[in-house]
Tab-separated table of C-alpha atoms and ligand atoms in Angstrom:
chain	number	residue	atom	x	y	z
S	1	MET	CA	113.833	82.558	125.942
S	2	ALA	CA	112.608	80.181	123.899
S	3	THR	CA	113.376	80.412	120.310
S	4	ALA	CA	111.048	80.392	117.768
S	5	ALA	CA	111.841	77.176	116.683
S	6	GLU	CA	111.500	75.518	120.167
S	7	THR	CA	108.270	77.480	120.688
S	8	ALA	CA	106.739	76.211	117.469
S	9	GLU	CA	107.905	72.705	118.059
S	10	GLY	CA	106.542	72.630	121.518
S	11	LEU	CA	103.046	73.776	119.836
S	12	ALA	CA	103.122	70.957	117.437
S	13	ALA	CA	104.283	68.555	119.852
S	14	LEU	CA	101.363	69.587	122.026
S	15	SER	CA	99.048	69.178	119.165
S	16	ILE	CA	99.789	65.816	117.978
S	17	ASP	CA	97.796	62.523	118.138
S	18	LYS	CA	95.380	64.270	120.458
S	19	GLY	CA	92.493	63.010	118.316
S	20	GLN	CA	90.949	66.271	118.150
S	21	PRO	CA	89.498	67.501	114.712
S	22	GLU	CA	90.376	70.486	112.976
S	23	ALA	CA	88.744	73.577	113.799
S	24	ASN	CA	85.658	74.665	111.482
S	25	ASP	CA	86.526	76.738	108.700
S	26	VAL	CA	82.812	78.276	107.912
S	27	ASP	CA	81.898	79.866	104.947
S	28	GLY	CA	79.812	82.829	105.128
S	29	SER	CA	76.952	82.847	102.800
S	30	SER	CA	77.801	86.106	100.843
S	31	ASP	CA	81.533	86.196	101.556
S	32	GLU	CA	82.563	85.524	97.650
S	33	GLY	CA	85.215	88.425	98.133
S	34	ASP	CA	87.690	86.047	99.789
S	35	ALA	CA	88.058	84.259	96.503
S	36	GLN	CA	89.139	87.143	94.567
S	37	ASP	CA	91.399	86.369	91.543
S	38	ASN	CA	93.760	89.408	92.767
S	39	VAL	CA	94.215	87.896	96.039
S	40	GLN	CA	97.895	87.018	96.282
S	41	GLY	CA	97.648	84.977	99.381
S	42	SER	CA	100.805	83.324	100.880
S	43	GLY	CA	99.899	80.015	98.830
S	44	ALA	CA	100.013	82.074	95.473
S	45	VAL	CA	103.510	82.930	95.173
S	46	ALA	CA	104.893	79.420	94.108
S	47	LYS	CA	108.697	78.433	93.560
S	48	LYS	CA	110.698	80.109	95.766
S	49	LYS	CA	113.644	78.304	97.791
S	50	LYS	CA	112.633	75.519	99.656
S	51	LYS	CA	113.978	74.679	102.939
S	52	LYS	CA	113.296	71.323	104.873
S	53	ASN	CA	109.901	70.682	105.805
S	54	LYS	CA	109.549	68.110	103.223
S	55	LYS	CA	107.305	65.598	104.137
S	56	LYS	CA	106.008	64.318	100.985
S	57	SER	CA	102.911	62.435	102.010
S	58	LYS	CA	101.380	65.446	103.524
S	59	LYS	CA	99.849	68.032	101.399
S	60	LYS	CA	101.880	71.220	101.515
S	61	LYS	CA	99.785	74.191	102.941
S	62	GLY	CA	102.413	76.846	103.965
S	63	ALA	CA	103.317	79.733	102.061
S	64	ALA	CA	106.114	78.574	99.676
S	65	GLY	CA	109.234	78.517	101.490
S	66	GLN	CA	108.127	79.002	105.011
S	67	THR	CA	109.080	76.519	107.553
S	68	ALA	CA	106.846	74.324	109.694
S	69	ASP	CA	108.314	76.337	112.584
S	70	LEU	CA	108.081	79.785	111.166
S	71	THR	CA	111.914	80.606	110.828
S	72	VAL	CA	112.108	82.407	107.320
S	73	PRO	CA	111.885	86.003	107.120
S	74	VAL	CA	109.367	87.107	104.555
S	75	SER	CA	112.031	89.637	103.252
S	76	GLN	CA	113.806	86.487	101.869
S	77	LEU	CA	110.603	84.886	100.639
S	78	PHE	CA	109.885	88.175	98.654
S	79	PRO	CA	113.110	89.967	97.433
S	80	ASN	CA	113.261	93.644	96.402
S	81	ASN	CA	110.157	94.444	98.384
S	82	SER	CA	107.876	92.250	95.862
S	83	TYR	CA	105.221	91.609	98.765
S	84	PRO	CA	102.125	90.701	97.571
S	85	GLU	CA	99.356	93.122	97.033
S	86	GLY	CA	96.007	92.849	99.204
S	87	GLU	CA	92.534	92.507	97.594
S	88	ILE	CA	91.959	95.398	95.122
S	89	CYS	CA	88.811	96.830	95.472
S	90	GLU	CA	88.048	99.733	92.783
S	91	TYR	CA	85.796	102.644	94.378
S	92	ARG	CA	82.136	102.750	93.235
S	93	ASP	CA	79.957	106.025	91.958
S	94	ASP	CA	80.964	109.233	92.240
S	95	ASN	CA	84.823	107.951	93.279
S	96	ASN	CA	85.026	105.716	90.475
S	97	TYR	CA	87.328	108.298	88.597
S	98	ARG	CA	90.053	107.270	90.913
S	99	THR	CA	91.311	104.082	89.839
S	100	THR	CA	92.467	105.995	86.446
S	101	SER	CA	92.909	109.452	87.285
S	102	GLU	CA	96.702	110.299	86.694
S	103	GLU	CA	96.519	112.702	89.691
S	104	MET	CA	95.602	110.188	92.041
S	105	ARG	CA	98.119	107.908	90.320
S	106	ALA	CA	100.450	110.207	91.246
S	107	LYS	CA	99.534	110.772	94.895
S	108	ASP	CA	99.337	107.002	95.199
S	109	ARG	CA	103.110	106.839	94.095
S	110	LEU	CA	104.177	108.996	97.127
S	111	ASN	CA	102.839	106.518	99.781
S	112	GLU	CA	104.676	103.681	98.129
S	113	SER	CA	106.891	102.772	100.834
S	114	GLN	CA	104.222	103.001	103.484
S	115	LEU	CA	102.546	100.313	101.454
S	116	VAL	CA	105.459	98.220	101.348
S	117	ASP	CA	105.931	98.153	104.702
S	118	LEU	CA	102.193	97.524	105.296
S	119	ARG	CA	102.390	94.562	102.917
S	120	ARG	CA	105.315	93.079	104.578
S	121	ALA	CA	103.264	93.176	107.839
S	122	ALA	CA	100.245	91.809	106.136
S	123	GLU	CA	102.278	88.791	104.755
S	124	VAL	CA	103.775	87.923	108.181
S	125	HIS	CA	100.130	87.847	109.350
S	126	ARG	CA	98.882	85.356	106.702
S	127	GLU	CA	101.923	83.087	107.152
S	128	VAL	CA	101.762	83.178	111.006
S	129	ARG	CA	98.309	82.654	111.039
S	130	GLN	CA	98.092	79.827	108.444
S	131	ASN	CA	100.690	78.040	110.713
S	132	VAL	CA	98.982	78.238	113.985
S	133	ARG	CA	95.606	77.644	112.662
S	134	GLU	CA	96.794	74.252	111.697
S	135	ARG	CA	98.109	73.518	115.278
S	136	ILE	CA	95.512	75.433	117.819
S	137	ARG	CA	93.616	72.506	119.207
S	138	PRO	CA	91.619	71.994	122.651
S	139	GLY	CA	93.991	70.890	125.352
S	140	MET	CA	96.768	73.474	124.597
S	141	ASP	CA	97.235	76.163	127.158
S	142	LEU	CA	97.101	79.806	125.793
S	143	THR	CA	100.670	80.684	126.779
S	144	THR	CA	101.985	78.231	124.390
S	145	ILE	CA	99.744	79.642	121.793
S	146	ALA	CA	100.580	83.364	122.275
S	147	GLU	CA	104.120	82.548	122.451
S	148	ALA	CA	104.269	80.619	119.030
S	149	ILE	CA	102.261	83.620	117.418
S	150	GLU	CA	104.430	86.237	118.833
S	151	ASN	CA	107.821	84.316	118.090
S	152	GLY	CA	106.588	83.538	114.679
S	153	THR	CA	105.821	87.106	113.980
S	154	ARG	CA	109.139	88.319	115.650
S	155	ALA	CA	111.089	85.791	113.083
S	156	LEU	CA	109.258	86.389	109.972
S	157	VAL	CA	109.315	90.266	110.232
S	158	GLU	CA	112.628	90.345	111.522
S	159	ALA	CA	111.792	92.218	114.652
S	160	SER	CA	114.345	94.940	115.471
S	161	GLY	CA	114.019	97.738	118.117
S	162	MET	CA	111.082	100.124	116.936
S	163	SER	CA	111.589	99.291	113.242
S	164	SER	CA	109.529	96.098	113.222
S	165	GLY	CA	108.166	93.636	115.316
S	166	ILE	CA	104.745	92.760	117.176
S	167	GLY	CA	102.043	95.478	117.041
S	168	PHE	CA	99.989	94.802	120.130
S	169	PRO	CA	99.591	91.620	122.423
S	170	THR	CA	98.246	88.396	121.316
S	171	GLY	CA	94.293	88.295	122.066
S	172	LEU	CA	93.338	85.095	123.057
S	173	SER	CA	89.702	85.545	124.209
S	174	ILE	CA	87.235	82.748	125.102
S	175	ASN	CA	83.473	82.198	124.813
S	176	HIS	CA	82.127	85.012	126.478
S	177	CYS	CA	85.095	87.044	126.311
S	178	ALA	CA	85.365	89.068	123.071
S	179	ALA	CA	88.620	90.849	123.085
S	180	HIS	CA	91.715	92.113	125.156
S	181	PHE	CA	92.677	88.709	127.104
S	182	THR	CA	96.067	87.162	126.729
S	183	PRO	CA	97.598	85.292	129.456
S	184	ASN	CA	99.848	86.902	132.391
S	185	ALA	CA	102.705	84.866	133.872
S	186	GLY	CA	100.911	82.195	135.859
S	187	ASP	CA	97.573	81.996	134.251
S	188	HIS	CA	97.071	78.764	132.922
S	189	VAL	CA	94.115	78.614	130.796
S	190	VAL	CA	93.271	75.538	128.466
S	191	ILE	CA	91.198	75.534	125.523
S	192	GLN	CA	88.396	73.220	126.061
S	193	ASP	CA	86.406	70.989	123.113
S	194	ASP	CA	83.384	73.387	123.365
S	195	ASP	CA	85.027	76.699	123.412
S	196	VAL	CA	85.005	79.393	120.684
S	197	LEU	CA	88.545	81.294	120.728
S	198	LYS	CA	89.029	84.540	118.977
S	199	VAL	CA	92.979	84.975	118.025
S	200	ASP	CA	93.669	88.725	117.434
S	201	PHE	CA	97.224	89.629	116.607
S	202	GLY	CA	99.111	92.556	115.099
S	203	VAL	CA	102.479	92.957	113.108
S	204	HIS	CA	104.257	96.347	112.464
S	205	VAL	CA	107.029	97.461	110.088
S	206	ASN	CA	108.046	100.946	110.810
S	207	GLY	CA	105.052	101.643	112.825
S	208	HIS	CA	102.582	100.573	109.897
S	209	ILE	CA	100.248	98.450	111.703
S	210	ILE	CA	98.373	95.182	110.552
S	211	ASP	CA	95.549	94.281	112.992
S	212	SER	CA	93.680	91.235	111.930
S	213	ALA	CA	91.516	88.516	113.863
S	214	PHE	CA	89.757	85.434	113.482
S	215	THR	CA	87.575	82.903	115.316
S	216	MET	CA	88.273	79.320	115.853
S	217	ALA	CA	85.935	76.517	117.054
S	218	TRP	CA	85.962	72.617	117.255
S	219	ASN	CA	82.433	72.106	117.749
S	220	GLY	CA	80.392	72.557	114.675
S	221	ARG	CA	77.048	74.153	116.356
S	222	TYR	CA	79.014	77.221	116.308
S	223	ASP	CA	79.271	77.792	112.339
S	224	PRO	CA	76.227	79.946	112.129
S	225	LEU	CA	77.928	82.500	114.601
S	226	LEU	CA	81.159	82.193	112.790
S	227	SER	CA	79.226	82.744	109.554
S	228	ALA	CA	77.846	85.943	110.636
S	229	VAL	CA	81.106	87.650	111.639
S	230	LYS	CA	82.729	86.925	108.425
S	231	ASP	CA	79.724	88.087	106.432
S	232	ALA	CA	79.530	91.101	108.715
S	233	THR	CA	82.936	91.828	108.585
S	234	ASN	CA	83.184	91.377	104.749
S	235	THR	CA	80.120	93.748	104.289
S	236	GLY	CA	81.774	96.372	106.401
S	237	VAL	CA	84.797	96.297	104.364
S	238	ARG	CA	82.817	96.232	101.066
S	239	GLU	CA	80.751	99.393	102.255
S	240	ALA	CA	84.007	101.168	103.291
S	241	GLY	CA	85.224	103.923	101.017
S	242	ILE	CA	86.412	107.603	100.727
S	243	ASP	CA	83.695	109.965	102.147
S	244	VAL	CA	81.475	107.183	103.488
S	245	ARG	CA	79.656	107.974	106.558
S	246	LEU	CA	80.831	105.320	109.377
S	247	CYS	CA	77.102	105.047	110.794
S	248	ASP	CA	76.201	103.668	107.310
S	249	ILE	CA	79.015	101.160	107.722
S	250	GLY	CA	77.484	100.486	110.973
S	251	ALA	CA	74.045	99.833	109.538
S	252	ALA	CA	75.291	97.545	107.092
S	253	ILE	CA	77.311	95.448	109.364
S	254	GLN	CA	74.157	95.382	111.670
S	255	GLU	CA	71.799	94.183	108.937
S	256	VAL	CA	73.863	91.168	108.161
S	257	MET	CA	74.770	90.492	111.774
S	258	GLU	CA	71.191	90.446	112.841
S	259	SER	CA	70.033	88.123	109.999
S	260	TYR	CA	71.793	85.189	111.555
S	261	GLU	CA	70.570	83.012	114.281
S	262	ILE	CA	72.135	79.959	116.130
S	263	GLU	CA	70.771	76.953	117.838
S	264	LEU	CA	72.257	75.884	121.078
S	265	ASP	CA	71.029	73.155	123.391
S	266	GLY	CA	67.503	72.974	121.464
S	267	LYS	CA	67.126	76.810	121.877
S	268	THR	CA	67.099	79.089	118.935
S	269	ILE	CA	69.097	82.409	119.681
S	270	PRO	CA	69.523	85.706	117.688
S	271	ILE	CA	72.941	86.658	117.184
S	272	LYS	CA	73.760	90.416	118.027
S	273	PRO	CA	76.407	92.522	117.011
S	274	ILE	CA	78.325	93.761	120.392
S	275	ARG	CA	77.001	97.481	120.110
S	276	ASN	CA	79.991	98.883	122.318
S	277	LEU	CA	82.969	97.243	120.239
S	278	ASN	CA	84.263	98.900	116.987
S	279	GLY	CA	86.622	99.226	114.430
S	280	HIS	CA	89.309	101.788	114.282
S	281	ASN	CA	91.434	103.890	112.181
S	282	ILE	CA	95.460	103.362	112.604
S	283	ALA	CA	98.108	105.746	112.614
S	284	PRO	CA	102.095	105.176	112.624
S	285	TYR	CA	102.698	103.282	115.984
S	286	ARG	CA	99.056	104.099	116.991
S	287	ILE	CA	96.723	101.155	116.863
S	288	HIS	CA	93.429	103.454	117.406
S	289	SER	CA	93.826	106.962	116.104
S	290	GLY	CA	90.387	108.544	116.978
S	291	LYS	CA	87.756	107.192	114.833
S	292	SER	CA	85.471	104.308	115.625
S	293	VAL	CA	84.007	102.393	113.459
S	294	PRO	CA	80.574	101.037	114.706
S	295	ILE	CA	79.043	97.940	114.148
S	296	ILE	CA	75.672	99.063	114.599
S	297	ASP	CA	74.015	102.146	113.116
S	298	ASN	CA	74.997	104.706	116.011
S	299	GLY	CA	74.238	108.068	113.796
S	300	ASP	CA	77.795	108.824	113.694
S	301	ALA	CA	78.021	110.891	110.548
S	302	THR	CA	82.155	111.020	110.451
S	303	ARG	CA	83.558	109.995	107.214
S	304	MET	CA	86.344	107.990	105.755
S	305	GLU	CA	88.848	109.959	104.319
S	306	GLU	CA	91.559	109.471	101.332
S	307	GLY	CA	94.972	107.871	102.603
S	308	GLU	CA	93.167	106.450	105.790
S	309	LEU	CA	94.305	103.174	107.255
S	310	PHE	CA	91.424	101.420	109.097
S	311	ALA	CA	90.737	97.983	111.162
S	312	ILE	CA	86.981	96.798	110.538
S	313	GLU	CA	86.361	94.102	113.240
S	314	THR	CA	82.775	92.751	113.768
S	315	PHE	CA	81.742	91.017	117.042
S	316	GLY	CA	78.715	88.582	117.222
S	317	SER	CA	77.324	87.353	120.396
S	318	THR	CA	74.508	84.887	121.595
S	319	GLY	CA	74.513	87.101	124.863
S	320	GLU	CA	73.480	90.907	125.318
S	321	GLY	CA	75.486	92.317	122.802
S	322	HIS	CA	77.250	94.501	125.176
S	323	VAL	CA	80.516	93.926	127.262
S	324	ASP	CA	81.911	95.051	130.349
S	325	GLU	CA	85.601	95.187	131.562
S	326	GLU	CA	86.049	91.747	133.485
S	327	GLY	CA	88.902	89.607	134.823
S	328	PRO	CA	92.894	90.066	135.026
S	329	CYS	CA	94.353	92.851	132.887
S	330	SER	CA	97.124	92.166	130.490
S	331	HIS	CA	97.062	94.983	127.911
S	332	TYR	CA	98.447	98.574	128.310
S	333	ALA	CA	99.796	101.258	126.216
S	334	LEU	CA	101.639	104.614	126.645
S	335	THR	CA	99.283	107.573	126.151
S	336	GLY	CA	101.542	110.111	124.817
S	337	SER	CA	102.480	112.754	127.102
S	338	THR	CA	106.027	111.938	127.937
S	339	THR	CA	106.402	115.475	129.378
S	340	ARG	CA	104.402	114.695	132.937
S	341	PRO	CA	106.506	114.184	135.690
S	342	VAL	CA	106.514	111.150	137.632
S	343	HIS	CA	107.780	111.202	141.383
S	344	LEU	CA	108.220	107.568	142.339
S	345	GLU	CA	111.641	106.364	141.081
S	346	SER	CA	110.451	102.606	139.983
S	347	ALA	CA	107.678	104.095	138.183
S	348	ARG	CA	109.856	106.630	135.977
S	349	LYS	CA	112.312	103.745	135.417
S	350	LEU	CA	109.197	101.796	134.051
S	351	ARG	CA	107.946	104.604	131.890
S	352	GLN	CA	111.283	104.923	130.165
S	353	THR	CA	111.366	101.174	129.655
S	354	ILE	CA	108.070	101.195	128.027
S	355	ALA	CA	108.689	104.198	126.180
S	356	ARG	CA	112.219	102.581	124.747
S	357	ASN	CA	110.795	99.334	123.809
S	358	PHE	CA	107.088	99.895	122.655
S	359	GLY	CA	106.827	103.722	122.342
S	360	THR	CA	103.172	104.015	122.030
S	361	LEU	CA	102.230	100.454	120.958
S	362	PRO	CA	100.126	98.496	123.245
S	363	PHE	CA	102.062	95.649	125.196
S	364	CYS	CA	101.454	93.096	127.978
S	365	ARG	CA	102.870	91.911	130.974
S	366	ARG	CA	104.781	89.192	129.628
S	367	TYR	CA	106.542	91.524	127.218
S	368	LEU	CA	107.638	93.264	130.612
S	369	ASP	CA	108.579	89.703	132.000
S	370	ARG	CA	110.733	88.916	128.682
S	371	LEU	CA	112.639	92.016	129.102
S	372	GLY	CA	113.556	90.909	132.568
S	373	GLU	CA	111.412	93.517	134.572
S	374	SER	CA	110.064	92.309	137.946
S	375	ARG	CA	108.121	93.694	140.817
S	376	TYR	CA	106.337	96.189	138.353
S	377	PHE	CA	103.015	95.687	139.174
S	378	LEU	CA	102.611	98.905	141.583
S	379	PRO	CA	104.516	100.975	139.470
S	380	LEU	CA	102.413	100.128	136.491
S	381	LYS	CA	99.411	100.862	138.623
S	382	LEU	CA	100.781	104.031	139.478
S	383	LEU	CA	101.410	105.166	135.826
S	384	VAL	CA	97.863	103.993	135.080
S	385	ASP	CA	96.307	106.122	137.634
S	386	SER	CA	98.141	108.827	136.449
S	387	ASP	CA	96.855	108.772	133.052
S	388	ILE	CA	100.400	108.038	131.670
S	389	VAL	CA	99.528	104.506	130.625
S	390	THR	CA	96.152	103.189	129.563
S	391	ALA	CA	94.800	99.879	130.894
S	392	TYR	CA	92.674	97.622	128.385
S	393	PRO	CA	91.152	94.855	130.517
S	394	PRO	CA	89.489	91.857	128.927
S	395	LEU	CA	85.995	92.888	127.537
S	396	CYS	CA	83.607	90.031	128.067
S	397	ASP	CA	79.488	89.638	127.434
S	398	VAL	CA	77.476	88.017	129.807
S	399	LYS	CA	78.675	84.594	131.495
S	400	GLY	CA	77.433	81.558	129.486
S	401	SER	CA	77.245	83.553	125.979
S	402	TYR	CA	79.360	82.837	123.012
S	403	THR	CA	81.166	85.634	121.263
S	404	ALA	CA	82.862	85.407	117.742
S	405	GLN	CA	84.890	88.160	115.772
S	406	LEU	CA	86.379	88.755	112.309
S	407	GLU	CA	88.917	91.606	111.618
S	408	HIS	CA	90.784	92.929	108.500
S	409	THR	CA	93.066	96.260	108.069
S	410	PHE	CA	92.673	97.890	104.750
S	411	ILE	CA	93.770	101.325	103.345
S	412	LEU	CA	92.139	103.786	101.319
S	413	ARG	CA	94.690	104.526	98.530
S	414	PRO	CA	93.858	107.559	96.464
S	415	THR	CA	93.248	105.115	93.408
S	416	VAL	CA	91.603	101.934	95.056
S	417	LYS	CA	90.703	100.461	98.427
S	418	GLU	CA	93.259	97.635	99.294
S	419	VAL	CA	92.254	94.941	101.740
S	420	LEU	CA	95.926	94.353	103.045
S	421	SER	CA	95.153	91.514	105.241
S	422	ARG	CA	93.122	89.529	102.948
S	423	GLY	CA	94.357	86.115	102.604
S	424	ASP	CA	93.041	82.571	101.019
S	425	ASP	CA	91.733	81.599	104.474
S	426	TYR	CA	89.704	84.814	105.220
N	501	HZT	C1	93.702	98.480	122.095
N	501	HZT	C2	94.639	98.012	123.060
N	501	HZT	C3	95.329	96.850	122.130
N	501	HZT	C4	92.307	98.735	119.991
N	501	HZT	C5	90.463	97.261	119.003
N	501	HZT	C6	91.402	96.333	119.001
N	501	HZT	C7	92.349	94.444	119.399
N	501	HZT	O1	88.565	97.815	121.544
N	501	HZT	C8	88.758	102.619	118.941
N	501	HZT	C9	88.027	101.271	118.553
N	501	HZT	C10	95.227	96.552	120.878
N	501	HZT	C11	94.097	97.242	120.205
N	501	HZT	C12	93.403	98.272	120.750
N	501	HZT	F1	96.574	96.201	123.023
N	501	HZT	N1	91.193	98.294	120.294
N	501	HZT	N2	91.486	95.833	117.746
N	501	HZT	N3	92.379	94.720	117.987
N	501	HZT	N4	91.874	95.316	119.985
N	501	HZT	S1	89.591	99.167	120.908
N	501	HZT	C13	89.152	100.242	120.099
N	501	HZT	O2	90.643	99.604	122.331
N	501	HZT	S2	89.688	101.785	120.411
N	501	HZT	C14	88.237	100.169	119.158
N	502	MN	MN1	92.561	93.189	116.385
N	503	MN	MN1	91.292	96.054	115.742
């Protein structure tokens, strides 16, 4: 195994002097939410201990005290569980009383440790993404990027057994592929100049998962597509709250997304929400826990509830606005039933390995490889065919189309909504 430092250095080395421009960072037209005063982004907390990484000429961009090769655990940068809060949003209308209600404050205090875990995971997410965003460039292969994100996550969250670590495989989906692509061993996918790359990764502390994603492109022609998903996701996050109907969030997202268009090769193309992709609620060690947050008005009158943790993710597309499963599967997760008998010895052992190392958290083939597993293809297929493991193949719109994504995780605390994954980047 390469160490985090080795991999991050490899990543840096690959990206140096390629003459590539930095990826575009587009600002959506109505996303003033990302400049909130109460956002304590990783850059906000200054003057902790500083280690190496002191190039005087270069402007310092990393979190105070984090190294260029992602080696300092966030627990060291924020002692005594003092992790930054996310963006705090007061509830509106009938729920506005909650902010000051003594009863709600008391309820809030009961969930303190969960909140600390989530804020620690969110800080890891911000620091890792800040680091890799500066380095990802055309010419790099996806395995290098995935390993930099994953090793960075492991180092910053102090990955340890089932107590803390990676929340799910790093999604690195390109162009018409919207989600759930990560390289398997032997895949050599290299980013091209005109690609649109979705970077979706997760961090967990005691099973409390932060799920957040962003999109990178190096050709400015995609700016409206990137703005569309940023605006749409911020709209969904703003609309969300206790007792809010999922379909109303979907309708608000749809309206914003469909207000954008993009010109490609002299043709004006409407940007569509990908109607069969959804946000979701999250439970401990369960990346999706029953509720789906639509990005169109699908008529689902189910409501969000107090205490729930949600990921809102919106996907815009220049294609059909519909994804199908396409290409080699890499993502898998144990479904839960641990009692079902498996008769093939190798499959029984593999289920044990998965259960011990990932529990019900999603994993990918590369994670089995690094545990020293080999020849697991048929046993894994058997577990999938017996519904013990769920397969999550890549999800792609029509060939030739371009898709973008932006995703945030927030919690509906009894007193306020907290957008945990908010940073000064997005
Ligand atoms: C599945 C497998 C993973 C959850 C959303 C998602 C990445 O599309 C209900 C609504 C990781 C996550 C998931 F390895 N999915 N967020 N980030 N993917 S989902 C879903 O399967 S289930 C959405
Ligand atoms: Mn995600
Ligand atoms: Mn998600």
